[in-house]
PDB file of C-alpha atoms in Angstrom:
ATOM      1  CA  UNK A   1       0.000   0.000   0.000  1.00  0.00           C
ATOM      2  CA  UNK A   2       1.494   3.458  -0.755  1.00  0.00           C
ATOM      3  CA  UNK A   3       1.172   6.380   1.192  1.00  0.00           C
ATOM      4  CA  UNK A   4       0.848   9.541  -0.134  1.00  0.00           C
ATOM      5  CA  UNK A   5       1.007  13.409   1.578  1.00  0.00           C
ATOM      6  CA  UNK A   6      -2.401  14.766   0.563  1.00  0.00           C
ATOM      7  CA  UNK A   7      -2.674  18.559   0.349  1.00  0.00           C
ATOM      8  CA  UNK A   8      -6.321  19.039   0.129  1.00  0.00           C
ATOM      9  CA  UNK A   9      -9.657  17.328  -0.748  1.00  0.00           C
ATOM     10  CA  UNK A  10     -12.119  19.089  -2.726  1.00  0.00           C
ATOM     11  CA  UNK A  11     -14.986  18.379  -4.523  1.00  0.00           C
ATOM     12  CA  UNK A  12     -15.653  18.979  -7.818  1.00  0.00           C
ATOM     13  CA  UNK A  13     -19.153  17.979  -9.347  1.00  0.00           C
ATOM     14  CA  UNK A  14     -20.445  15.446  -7.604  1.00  0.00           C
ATOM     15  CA  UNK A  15     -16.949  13.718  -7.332  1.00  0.00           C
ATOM     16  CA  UNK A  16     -14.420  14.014  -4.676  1.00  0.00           C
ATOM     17  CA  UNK A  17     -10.651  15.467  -5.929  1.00  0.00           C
ATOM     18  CA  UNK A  18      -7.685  14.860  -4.025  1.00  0.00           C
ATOM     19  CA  UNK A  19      -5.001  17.397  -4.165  1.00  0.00           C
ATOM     20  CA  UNK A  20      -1.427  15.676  -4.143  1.00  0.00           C
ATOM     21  CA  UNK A  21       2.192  17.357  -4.351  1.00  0.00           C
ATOM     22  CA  UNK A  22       3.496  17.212  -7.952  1.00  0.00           C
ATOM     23  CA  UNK A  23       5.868  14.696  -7.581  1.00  0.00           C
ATOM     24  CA  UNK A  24       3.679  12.191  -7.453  1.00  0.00           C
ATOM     25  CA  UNK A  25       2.541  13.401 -10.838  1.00  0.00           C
ATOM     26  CA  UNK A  26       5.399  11.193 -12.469  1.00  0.00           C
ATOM     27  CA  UNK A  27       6.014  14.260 -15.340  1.00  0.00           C
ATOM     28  CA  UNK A  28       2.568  14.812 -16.060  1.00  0.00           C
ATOM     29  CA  UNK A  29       2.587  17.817 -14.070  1.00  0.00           C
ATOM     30  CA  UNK A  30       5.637  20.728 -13.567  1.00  0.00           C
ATOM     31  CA  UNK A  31       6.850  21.909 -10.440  1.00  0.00           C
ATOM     32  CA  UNK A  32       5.081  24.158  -8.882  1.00  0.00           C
ATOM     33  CA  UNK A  33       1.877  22.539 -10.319  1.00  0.00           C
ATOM     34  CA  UNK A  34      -0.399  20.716  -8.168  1.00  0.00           C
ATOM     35  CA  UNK A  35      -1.665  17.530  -8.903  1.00  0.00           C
ATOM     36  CA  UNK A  36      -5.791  16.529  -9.001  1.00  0.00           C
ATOM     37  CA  UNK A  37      -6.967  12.996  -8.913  1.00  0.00           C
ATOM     38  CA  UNK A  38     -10.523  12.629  -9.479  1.00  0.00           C
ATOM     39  CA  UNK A  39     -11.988   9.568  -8.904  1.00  0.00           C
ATOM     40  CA  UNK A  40     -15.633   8.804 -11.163  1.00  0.00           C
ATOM     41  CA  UNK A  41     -15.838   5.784 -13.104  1.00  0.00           C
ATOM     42  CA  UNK A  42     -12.441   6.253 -14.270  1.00  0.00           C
ATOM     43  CA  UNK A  43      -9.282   8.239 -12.708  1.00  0.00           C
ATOM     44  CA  UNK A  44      -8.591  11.172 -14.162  1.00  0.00           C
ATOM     45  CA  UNK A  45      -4.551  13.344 -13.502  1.00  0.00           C
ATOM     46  CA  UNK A  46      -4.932  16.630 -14.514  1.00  0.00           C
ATOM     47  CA  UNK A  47      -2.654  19.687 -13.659  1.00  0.00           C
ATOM     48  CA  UNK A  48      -4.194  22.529 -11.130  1.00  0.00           C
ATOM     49  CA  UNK A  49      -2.676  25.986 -10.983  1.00  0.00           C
ATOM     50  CA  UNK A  50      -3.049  28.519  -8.103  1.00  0.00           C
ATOM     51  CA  UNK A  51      -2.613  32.068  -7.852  1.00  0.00           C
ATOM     52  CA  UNK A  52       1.062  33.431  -6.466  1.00  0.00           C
ATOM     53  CA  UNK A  53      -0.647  34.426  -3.205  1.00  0.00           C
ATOM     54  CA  UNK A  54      -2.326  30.970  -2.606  1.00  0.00           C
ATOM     55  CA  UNK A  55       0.875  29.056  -3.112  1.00  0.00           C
ATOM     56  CA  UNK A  56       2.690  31.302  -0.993  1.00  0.00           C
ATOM     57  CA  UNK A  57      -0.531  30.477   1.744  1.00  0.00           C
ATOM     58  CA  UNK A  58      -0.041  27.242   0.985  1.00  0.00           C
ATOM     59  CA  UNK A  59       4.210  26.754   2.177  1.00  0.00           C
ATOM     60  CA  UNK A  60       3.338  29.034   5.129  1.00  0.00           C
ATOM     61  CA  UNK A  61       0.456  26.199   6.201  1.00  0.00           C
ATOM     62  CA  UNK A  62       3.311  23.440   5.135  1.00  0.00           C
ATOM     63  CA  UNK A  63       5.722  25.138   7.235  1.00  0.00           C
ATOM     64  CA  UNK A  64       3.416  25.481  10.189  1.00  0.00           C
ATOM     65  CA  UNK A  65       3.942  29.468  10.036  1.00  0.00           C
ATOM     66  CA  UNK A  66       0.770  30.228   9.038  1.00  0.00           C
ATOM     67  CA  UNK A  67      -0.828  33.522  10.909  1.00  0.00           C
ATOM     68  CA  UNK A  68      -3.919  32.435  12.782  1.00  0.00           C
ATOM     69  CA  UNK A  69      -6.900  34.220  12.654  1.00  0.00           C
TER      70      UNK A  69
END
């Protein structure tokens, strides 16, 4: 069984989307990239881009320095 770091879970339709680092993307998606598996019927790897300021949120939360509000 492999483990994997998972970012976020989001839903998208009526389908749930797991948001993975891009590594796990094996060259399907760049650095920087996120990665989206969506599972339906089939399992779908598509690329996800954020703005600047969200991936900049997103280290600070992976860092733990993450001002709380």
């Amino acid at each position: 069984m492999a483990a994997a770091h998972i970012k976020k879970v989001i839903k998208i339709g009526g389908s749930l989307a797991i948001i993975l680092p891009c590594q796990w993307a094996k060259g399907k998606v760049k650095p920087g990239e996120e990665m989206v598996v969506v599972g339906n019927d089939e399992l779908r790897i598509f690329p996800v881009h954020f703005e600047h300021s969200e991936i900049q949120e997103r280290k600070s939360l992976d860092n733990g320095t993450a001002s709380q509000h």
